[in-house]
PDB file of C-alpha atoms in Angstrom:
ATOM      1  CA  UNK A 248      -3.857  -3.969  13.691  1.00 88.00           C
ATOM      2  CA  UNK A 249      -6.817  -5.469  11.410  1.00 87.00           C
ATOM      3  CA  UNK A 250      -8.942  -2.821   9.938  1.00 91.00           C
ATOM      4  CA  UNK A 251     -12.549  -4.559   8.541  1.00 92.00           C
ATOM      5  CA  UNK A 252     -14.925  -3.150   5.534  1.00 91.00           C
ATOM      6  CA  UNK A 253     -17.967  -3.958   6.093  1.00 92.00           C
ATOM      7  CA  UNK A 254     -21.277  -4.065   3.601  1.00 90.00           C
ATOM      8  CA  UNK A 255     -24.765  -4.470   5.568  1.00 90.00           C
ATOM      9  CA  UNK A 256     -23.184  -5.097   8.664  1.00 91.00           C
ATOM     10  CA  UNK A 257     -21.164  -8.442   7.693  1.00 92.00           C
ATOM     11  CA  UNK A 258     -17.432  -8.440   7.091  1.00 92.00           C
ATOM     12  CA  UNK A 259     -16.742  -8.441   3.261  1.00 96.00           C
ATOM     13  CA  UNK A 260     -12.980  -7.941   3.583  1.00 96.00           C
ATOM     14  CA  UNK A 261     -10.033  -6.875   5.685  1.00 96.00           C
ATOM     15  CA  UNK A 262      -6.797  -5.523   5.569  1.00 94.00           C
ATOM     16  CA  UNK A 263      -3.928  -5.911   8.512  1.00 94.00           C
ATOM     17  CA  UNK A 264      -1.485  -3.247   8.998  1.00 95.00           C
ATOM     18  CA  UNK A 265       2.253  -3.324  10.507  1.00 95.00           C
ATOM     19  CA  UNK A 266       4.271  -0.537  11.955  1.00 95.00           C
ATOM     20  CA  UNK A 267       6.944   0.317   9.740  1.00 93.00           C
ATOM     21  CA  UNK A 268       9.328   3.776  11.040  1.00 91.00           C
ATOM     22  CA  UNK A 269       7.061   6.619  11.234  1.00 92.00           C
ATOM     23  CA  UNK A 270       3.907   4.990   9.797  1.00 95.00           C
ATOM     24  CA  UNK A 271       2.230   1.695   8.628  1.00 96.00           C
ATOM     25  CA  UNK A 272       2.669  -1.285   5.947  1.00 92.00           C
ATOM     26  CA  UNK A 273       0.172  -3.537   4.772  1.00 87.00           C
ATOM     27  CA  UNK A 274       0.917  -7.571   5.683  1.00 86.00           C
ATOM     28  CA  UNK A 275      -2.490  -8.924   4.553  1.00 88.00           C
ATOM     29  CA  UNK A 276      -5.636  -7.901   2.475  1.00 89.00           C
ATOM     30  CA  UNK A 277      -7.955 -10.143   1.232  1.00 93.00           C
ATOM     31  CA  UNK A 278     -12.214 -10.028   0.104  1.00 95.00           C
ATOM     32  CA  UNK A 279     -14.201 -11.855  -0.006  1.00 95.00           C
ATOM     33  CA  UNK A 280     -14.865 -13.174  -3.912  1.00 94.00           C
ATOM     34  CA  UNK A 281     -18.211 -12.053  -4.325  1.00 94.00           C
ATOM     35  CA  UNK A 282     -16.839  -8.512  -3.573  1.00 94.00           C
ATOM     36  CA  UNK A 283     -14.002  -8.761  -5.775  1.00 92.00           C
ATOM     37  CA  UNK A 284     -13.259  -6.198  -8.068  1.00 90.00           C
ATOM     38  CA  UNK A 285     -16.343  -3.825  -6.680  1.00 92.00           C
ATOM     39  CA  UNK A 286     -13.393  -1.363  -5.333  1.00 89.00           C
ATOM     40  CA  UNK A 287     -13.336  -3.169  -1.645  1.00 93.00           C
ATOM     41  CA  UNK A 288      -9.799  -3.114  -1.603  1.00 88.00           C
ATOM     42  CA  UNK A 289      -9.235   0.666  -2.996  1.00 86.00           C
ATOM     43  CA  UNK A 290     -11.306   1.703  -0.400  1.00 90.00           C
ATOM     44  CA  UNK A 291      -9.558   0.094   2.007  1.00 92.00           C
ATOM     45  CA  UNK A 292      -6.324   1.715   1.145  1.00 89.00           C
ATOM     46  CA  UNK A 293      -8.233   4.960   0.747  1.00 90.00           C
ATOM     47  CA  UNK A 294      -8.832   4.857   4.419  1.00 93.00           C
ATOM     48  CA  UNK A 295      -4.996   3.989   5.260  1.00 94.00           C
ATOM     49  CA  UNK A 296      -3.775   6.903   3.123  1.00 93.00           C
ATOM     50  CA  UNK A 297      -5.857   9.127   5.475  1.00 94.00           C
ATOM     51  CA  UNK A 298      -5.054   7.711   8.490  1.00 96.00           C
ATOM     52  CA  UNK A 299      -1.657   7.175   8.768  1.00 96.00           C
ATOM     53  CA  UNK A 300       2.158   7.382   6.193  1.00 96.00           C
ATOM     54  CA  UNK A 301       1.425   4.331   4.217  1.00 94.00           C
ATOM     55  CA  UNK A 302       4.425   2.015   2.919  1.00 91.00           C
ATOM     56  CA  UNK A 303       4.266  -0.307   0.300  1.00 84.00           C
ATOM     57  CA  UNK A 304       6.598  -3.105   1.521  1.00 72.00           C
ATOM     58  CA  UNK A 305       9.642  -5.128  -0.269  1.00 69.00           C
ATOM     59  CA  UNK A 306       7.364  -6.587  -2.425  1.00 65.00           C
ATOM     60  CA  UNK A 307       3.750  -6.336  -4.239  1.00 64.00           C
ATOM     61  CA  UNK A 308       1.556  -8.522  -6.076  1.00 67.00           C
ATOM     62  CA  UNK A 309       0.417  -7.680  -9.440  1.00 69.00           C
ATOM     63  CA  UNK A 310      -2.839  -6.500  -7.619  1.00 70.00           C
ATOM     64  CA  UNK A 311      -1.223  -4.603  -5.080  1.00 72.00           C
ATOM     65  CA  UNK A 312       1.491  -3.176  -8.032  1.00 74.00           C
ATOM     66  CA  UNK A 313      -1.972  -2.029  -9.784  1.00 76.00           C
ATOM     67  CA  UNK A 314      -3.323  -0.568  -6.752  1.00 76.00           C
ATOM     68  CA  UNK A 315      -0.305   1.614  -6.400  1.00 78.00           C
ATOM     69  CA  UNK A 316      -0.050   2.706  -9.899  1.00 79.00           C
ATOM     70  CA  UNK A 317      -3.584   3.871  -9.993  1.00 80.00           C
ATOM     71  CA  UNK A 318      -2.392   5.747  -6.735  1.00 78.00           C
ATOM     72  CA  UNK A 319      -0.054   8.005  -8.821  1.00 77.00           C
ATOM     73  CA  UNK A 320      -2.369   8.140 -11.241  1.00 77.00           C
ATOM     74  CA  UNK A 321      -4.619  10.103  -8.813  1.00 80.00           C
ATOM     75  CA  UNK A 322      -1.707  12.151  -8.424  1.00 77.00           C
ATOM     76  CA  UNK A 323      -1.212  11.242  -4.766  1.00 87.00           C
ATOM     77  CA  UNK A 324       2.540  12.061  -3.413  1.00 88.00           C
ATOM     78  CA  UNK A 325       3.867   8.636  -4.107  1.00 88.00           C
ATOM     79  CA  UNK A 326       8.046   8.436  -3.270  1.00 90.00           C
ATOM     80  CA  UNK A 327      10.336   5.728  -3.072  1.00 88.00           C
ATOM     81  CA  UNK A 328      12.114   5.317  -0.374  1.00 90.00           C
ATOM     82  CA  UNK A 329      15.325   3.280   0.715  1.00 91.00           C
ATOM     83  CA  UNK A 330      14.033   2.369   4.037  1.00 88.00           C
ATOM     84  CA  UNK A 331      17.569   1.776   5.599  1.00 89.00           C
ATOM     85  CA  UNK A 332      18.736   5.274   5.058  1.00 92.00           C
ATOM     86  CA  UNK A 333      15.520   7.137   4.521  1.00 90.00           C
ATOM     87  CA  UNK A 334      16.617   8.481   1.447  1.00 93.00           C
ATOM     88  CA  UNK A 335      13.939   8.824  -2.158  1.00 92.00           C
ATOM     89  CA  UNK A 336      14.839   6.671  -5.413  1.00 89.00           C
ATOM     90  CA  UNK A 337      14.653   8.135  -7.987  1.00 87.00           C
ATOM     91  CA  UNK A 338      15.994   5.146 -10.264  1.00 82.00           C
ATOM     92  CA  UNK A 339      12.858   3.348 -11.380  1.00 72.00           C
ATOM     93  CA  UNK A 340      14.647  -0.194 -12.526  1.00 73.00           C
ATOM     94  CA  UNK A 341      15.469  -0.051  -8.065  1.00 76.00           C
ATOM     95  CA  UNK A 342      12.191   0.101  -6.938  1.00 74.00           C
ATOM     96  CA  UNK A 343      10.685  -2.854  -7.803  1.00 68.00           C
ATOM     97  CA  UNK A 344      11.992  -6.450  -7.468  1.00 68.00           C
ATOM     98  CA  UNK A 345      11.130  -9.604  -9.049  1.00 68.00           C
ATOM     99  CA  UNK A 346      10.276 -12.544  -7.176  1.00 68.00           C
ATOM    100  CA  UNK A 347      13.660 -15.111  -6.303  1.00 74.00           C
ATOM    101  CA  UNK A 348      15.911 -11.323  -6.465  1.00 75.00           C
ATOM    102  CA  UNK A 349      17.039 -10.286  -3.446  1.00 77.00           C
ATOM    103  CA  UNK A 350      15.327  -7.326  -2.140  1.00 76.00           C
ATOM    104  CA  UNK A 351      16.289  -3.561  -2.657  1.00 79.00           C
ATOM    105  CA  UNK A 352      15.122  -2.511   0.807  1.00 85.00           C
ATOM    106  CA  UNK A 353      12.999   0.093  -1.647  1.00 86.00           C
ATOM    107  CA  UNK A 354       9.515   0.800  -0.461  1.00 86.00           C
ATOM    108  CA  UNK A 355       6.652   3.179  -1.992  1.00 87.00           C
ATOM    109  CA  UNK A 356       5.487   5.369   0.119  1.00 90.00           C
ATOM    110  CA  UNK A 357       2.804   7.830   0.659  1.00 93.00           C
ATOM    111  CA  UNK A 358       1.830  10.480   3.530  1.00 94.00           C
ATOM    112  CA  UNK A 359      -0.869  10.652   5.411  1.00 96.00           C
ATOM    113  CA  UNK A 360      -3.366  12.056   3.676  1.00 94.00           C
ATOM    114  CA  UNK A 361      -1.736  12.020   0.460  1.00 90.00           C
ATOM    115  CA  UNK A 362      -0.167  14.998  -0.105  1.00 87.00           C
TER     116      UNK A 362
END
């Protein structure tokens, strides 16, 4: 699923969602650069956390890792979760992964809505 933001009618950026269990992970987000840093992308994520249970994935970019920090920050109900046996993480040095480690199956996660 590919969900658009649009400004003045035209496309400015876009964001494509994957089922993951009982809600949704982002694949792909990307703006355009002239709309860079003008809050595109939180709104897009905004929108998600509405919509549907939103899941970080196995791994973030130091954008995305930003995104969700200001998420927690706005005191959303941000978990981590072991996606292979459901269960929260409480252990912060398993939730996130550096790039060449092998992956904790550890996800963020949020509920629809946000609460």
């Amino acid at each position: 699923r590919l969900i658009a933001h649009l400004e003045n009618g035209q496309p400015v950026g876009y964001v494509a969602i994957k089922p993951l269990r009982n809600g949704v992970k982002i694949s792909t987000l990307a703006v355009g650069k002239e709309y860079q840093g003008t809050g595109v992308a939180k709104r897009m994520y905004d929108y998600i956390i509405q919509n549907y249970n939103l899941y970080s994935g196995e791994s973030q970019t130091p954008e995305s890792k930003g995104l969700w920090n200001n998420f927690l920050r706005k005191k959303y109900n941000v978990k981590a979760i072991n996606i292979k046996t459901g269960e929260e993480v409480t252990d912060p040095s398993m939730i996130y992964t550096k790039e060449g480690e092998p992956t904790s199956n550890v996800y963020l996660y949020i509920p629809r809505g946000g609460k």
